[in-house]
XYZ file of C-alpha atoms in Angstrom:
312
model
C -21.765 10.561 33.716
C -21.834 10.437 29.894
C -22.015 13.778 28.182
C -24.616 15.002 25.797
C -25.127 13.522 22.347
C -24.812 15.504 19.133
C -28.543 16.230 18.906
C -29.696 16.925 22.477
C -33.320 17.155 23.464
C -34.704 18.181 26.828
C -35.224 15.592 29.526
C -38.808 14.306 29.777
C -40.094 16.068 26.665
C -43.881 15.783 26.593
C -45.177 14.196 23.394
C -48.807 14.279 22.303
C -49.962 10.931 20.860
C -52.361 10.862 17.927
C -54.380 7.739 18.708
C -58.132 8.172 18.489
C -58.732 5.019 20.536
C -56.702 6.235 23.510
C -57.506 9.926 23.289
C -56.103 12.013 26.119
C -55.785 9.035 28.486
C -52.275 8.173 27.235
C -49.408 10.476 28.122
C -46.095 9.834 26.383
C -42.848 11.442 27.492
C -39.181 11.025 26.643
C -36.481 10.343 29.239
C -33.005 11.398 28.151
C -30.922 11.416 31.336
C -29.164 8.531 33.031
C -30.779 9.543 36.324
C -34.216 9.386 34.714
C -33.486 5.931 33.319
C -32.341 4.635 36.707
C -35.411 6.146 38.405
C -37.631 3.968 36.176
C -36.151 0.803 37.674
C -39.147 -0.416 39.688
C -41.820 0.590 37.165
C -39.770 -0.898 34.329
C -39.404 -4.200 36.193
C -43.138 -4.274 36.971
C -44.033 -3.724 33.298
C -41.533 -6.401 32.253
C -43.040 -8.933 34.648
C -46.559 -8.169 33.379
C -45.908 -8.094 29.663
C -42.530 -9.452 28.546
C -41.788 -12.793 26.929
C -38.581 -14.670 27.871
C -36.940 -13.716 24.562
C -37.209 -10.056 25.597
C -34.480 -10.592 28.179
C -32.418 -7.872 26.457
C -35.089 -5.307 27.316
C -34.745 -5.885 31.060
C -33.780 -2.808 33.050
C -30.886 -4.612 34.744
C -29.385 -5.694 31.406
C -29.590 -2.182 29.978
C -28.336 -0.688 33.239
C -25.105 -2.678 32.879
C -24.988 -1.722 29.202
C -25.268 1.982 30.074
C -22.456 1.651 32.597
C -20.068 0.389 29.910
C -21.345 1.604 26.539
C -23.214 4.878 27.009
C -20.819 7.543 25.748
C -20.868 11.261 24.848
C -21.850 10.406 21.264
C -24.955 8.505 22.374
C -28.017 10.021 24.040
C -30.750 8.118 25.826
C -34.148 8.681 24.229
C -36.516 6.393 26.158
C -40.187 6.797 25.268
C -42.537 5.944 28.141
C -46.313 5.838 27.942
C -48.649 6.092 30.931
C -52.390 5.729 31.368
C -53.678 7.228 34.614
C -50.087 7.353 35.827
C -49.422 3.625 35.227
C -46.589 2.658 32.887
C -48.084 0.724 29.936
C -45.510 0.983 27.161
C -41.791 1.598 26.900
C -39.471 2.110 23.923
C -35.804 1.813 25.077
C -34.120 3.970 22.438
C -30.920 5.943 21.952
C -30.095 8.787 19.595
C -26.799 9.356 17.779
C -25.265 10.886 14.688
C -24.272 8.419 11.991
C -22.815 9.447 8.628
C -24.413 12.852 8.994
C -27.862 11.462 9.886
C -29.722 11.797 13.173
C -30.517 8.156 13.971
C -32.754 6.528 16.584
C -32.098 2.914 17.561
C -32.497 0.432 20.384
C -30.465 0.563 23.576
C -28.049 -2.322 24.003
C -25.856 -2.337 20.884
C -23.535 -4.068 20.308
C -24.142 -6.631 23.074
C -27.908 -7.102 22.811
C -29.074 -9.909 20.537
C -32.622 -8.725 19.797
C -34.242 -5.276 19.902
C -37.850 -4.733 20.938
C -40.318 -2.598 22.897
C -42.416 -3.368 25.950
C -46.173 -2.883 25.635
C -48.992 -3.983 27.904
C -51.277 -6.709 26.591
C -54.983 -6.108 26.147
C -57.434 -4.407 23.841
C -55.309 -1.239 23.701
C -52.141 -3.018 22.564
C -52.334 -2.025 18.882
C -53.316 1.544 19.781
C -50.343 1.765 22.153
C -47.974 0.587 19.434
C -49.471 3.083 16.977
C -49.022 5.876 19.514
C -45.437 4.725 20.043
C -44.674 4.952 16.331
C -46.229 8.435 16.251
C -44.063 9.468 19.187
C -40.947 8.154 17.416
C -41.853 10.217 14.337
C -42.428 13.336 16.460
C -38.842 13.206 17.723
C -37.762 14.473 14.321
C -34.875 12.065 13.700
C -33.852 11.220 10.154
C -33.934 7.446 10.622
C -35.244 4.825 13.014
C -32.954 1.823 12.772
C -34.180 -1.468 14.231
C -31.647 -4.261 13.878
C -32.301 -7.896 14.745
C -36.005 -7.696 15.482
C -37.615 -11.097 16.001
C -40.686 -12.037 13.991
C -42.572 -12.541 17.275
C -41.420 -9.207 18.734
C -43.958 -6.846 20.241
C -42.793 -4.254 17.708
C -44.007 -6.502 14.893
C -47.515 -6.563 16.353
C -48.272 -3.252 14.659
C -48.426 -2.014 11.105
C -44.980 -1.077 9.834
C -44.950 2.662 9.061
C -44.941 3.738 5.431
C -41.448 4.490 4.226
C -39.879 1.609 6.174
C -37.326 -0.519 4.371
C -37.202 -4.258 5.102
C -33.903 -5.544 3.666
C -34.798 -9.162 4.439
C -35.017 -11.706 7.206
C -32.715 -14.408 8.515
C -33.157 -17.441 10.719
C -31.495 -17.145 14.097
C -29.523 -20.196 15.303
C -31.185 -22.128 18.093
C -30.933 -25.357 20.061
C -33.740 -27.420 21.551
C -32.005 -28.462 24.754
C -34.510 -31.200 25.602
C -33.467 -33.030 22.401
C -29.774 -32.215 22.446
C -28.719 -32.659 26.068
C -29.094 -35.524 28.554
C -27.431 -36.273 31.867
C -25.026 -38.648 30.073
C -24.160 -36.527 27.059
C -25.709 -35.816 23.634
C -29.460 -36.375 23.315
C -31.694 -37.950 20.696
C -31.081 -35.116 18.218
C -27.724 -36.794 17.495
C -27.215 -40.103 15.720
C -25.804 -43.162 17.503
C -22.533 -42.605 15.664
C -22.296 -38.993 16.810
C -23.034 -39.981 20.422
C -20.314 -42.637 20.204
C -17.842 -40.111 18.806
C -18.653 -37.779 21.717
C -17.803 -40.470 24.260
C -14.592 -41.306 22.377
C -13.474 -37.664 22.267
C -14.297 -37.241 25.956
C -12.095 -40.261 26.794
C -9.243 -38.772 24.763
C -9.715 -35.407 26.455
C -9.455 -37.056 29.869
C -6.023 -38.335 28.902
C -4.804 -34.737 29.249
C -6.116 -34.243 32.768
C -9.082 -34.337 35.117
C -12.215 -33.011 33.346
C -14.765 -31.165 35.458
C -18.053 -29.427 34.646
C -19.194 -26.538 36.852
C -21.979 -23.951 36.903
C -20.929 -21.334 39.464
C -23.502 -19.158 41.172
C -23.474 -15.458 40.209
C -20.553 -13.737 41.870
C -16.794 -13.510 41.570
C -16.359 -17.106 40.370
C -18.951 -16.647 37.626
C -17.317 -13.331 36.645
C -13.983 -15.137 36.322
C -15.661 -17.751 34.119
C -17.147 -15.007 31.923
C -13.702 -13.427 31.547
C -12.300 -16.823 30.551
C -15.052 -17.206 27.946
C -14.168 -13.878 26.320
C -10.449 -14.712 26.394
C -11.095 -18.048 24.668
C -13.235 -16.254 22.076
C -10.549 -13.621 21.443
C -7.846 -16.267 21.001
C -10.033 -18.164 18.542
C -10.662 -15.005 16.513
C -6.937 -14.231 16.382
C -6.010 -17.783 15.397
C -8.518 -17.676 12.545
C -7.656 -14.110 11.480
C -11.261 -12.951 12.024
C -11.862 -9.262 12.681
C -14.343 -8.535 15.477
C -14.050 -5.021 16.939
C -16.985 -5.718 19.280
C -15.345 -8.682 21.020
C -11.886 -7.101 21.050
C -13.238 -3.959 22.727
C -12.301 -4.055 26.434
C -15.860 -2.967 27.310
C -17.212 -6.256 25.957
C -15.404 -8.378 28.546
C -16.047 -5.913 31.374
C -19.772 -5.908 30.541
C -20.112 -9.698 30.736
C -18.009 -9.902 33.873
C -20.372 -7.449 35.569
C -23.449 -9.375 34.392
C -22.035 -12.694 35.597
C -21.286 -11.180 38.982
C -24.785 -9.733 39.427
C -27.265 -12.241 40.950
C -30.224 -10.437 39.369
C -28.916 -10.414 35.789
C -29.818 -14.019 34.938
C -26.523 -14.749 33.172
C -25.451 -18.383 33.584
C -21.830 -19.483 33.109
C -21.163 -23.187 32.465
C -17.509 -24.219 32.472
C -15.537 -27.241 31.276
C -12.097 -27.370 32.891
C -9.074 -29.621 32.422
C -7.025 -29.882 35.609
C -8.735 -26.704 36.776
C -7.968 -24.726 33.601
C -11.051 -23.541 31.649
C -11.126 -25.031 28.149
C -14.752 -24.234 27.338
C -17.263 -21.764 28.763
C -20.894 -21.253 27.764
C -22.684 -18.012 28.622
C -26.480 -18.039 28.469
C -29.420 -16.123 29.908
C -32.280 -17.409 31.997
C -35.398 -15.245 31.841
C -38.663 -16.183 33.521
C -37.424 -19.739 33.944
C -36.616 -20.217 30.266
C -33.027 -20.392 28.972
C -32.239 -18.158 26.022
C -31.026 -21.132 23.953
C -34.615 -22.336 23.432
C -35.998 -18.957 22.335
C -36.038 -18.619 18.575
C -38.008 -17.108 15.775
C -36.989 -15.756 12.368
C -35.596 -12.233 12.622
C -35.748 -9.191 10.418
C -33.867 -5.938 10.135
C -35.783 -2.747 9.625
C -34.890 0.846 8.841
C -37.600 3.507 8.783
C -37.305 7.176 7.944
C -39.181 9.192 10.551
C -41.686 11.690 9.234
C -40.927 15.331 9.908
C -37.186 14.662 10.037
C -34.513 17.111 8.988
């Protein structure tokens, strides 16, 4: 089990929220152990099913469970804020705590493999009060910085007032693809011009001159895990050929993480493979969450860094 981070705090530290609307009904605590995180499995999944949008796939317990198995190290401490009303889980901030350049920094679980960071919060009239209480709980942890990278504009976290002292360096537009316009059973869809569709058919004919071309989508398991490994190998080779530095992809944990996800039937990772004479020449890895593929989920994103009040 991973050791303790540089700035340890006790497991399940009780935190008093300062929301007048919720009063004493909301109890917020902090889970810092791997055992505590795993024990939240069922409640976490129930909250996700009630409240999460498909684009919050990276906040699923199963995704972060695989992440913890590969990326949680002695320099990183879990710091998961959970809020309950009458014993029922209503909000969840999946955070970690680490030292960075001499600062005590809070951030989202999942780096560097998660695409978007966010929190889970129950819908309803108390939603804004729950988010406010969450921000207050973050501040009470006494960290120097709260770093939120790649937060979507439609994230639950953005449904509250950004705390004073936060720095918003700017926003970017995330790449996306509308599959209904780009893909048909016969090839490229209406998003492409007639010339582009013709070029696709010509290139496919030339590709078939090198061998038998097959398209497969294996079910989660060993075959899908092999496809995921092939995808990472292809990516690594491309990076090397183009002299592009990517420590994240080159890290052995990156491939092992995606192999585990592809092999887990509950993870929702889909591997689509193009093979030439049985040899993979192209592999797409995507997520399916609540019946919606991740390729269609898009909104502008922003990066945010906030200095927590009461920090060192």
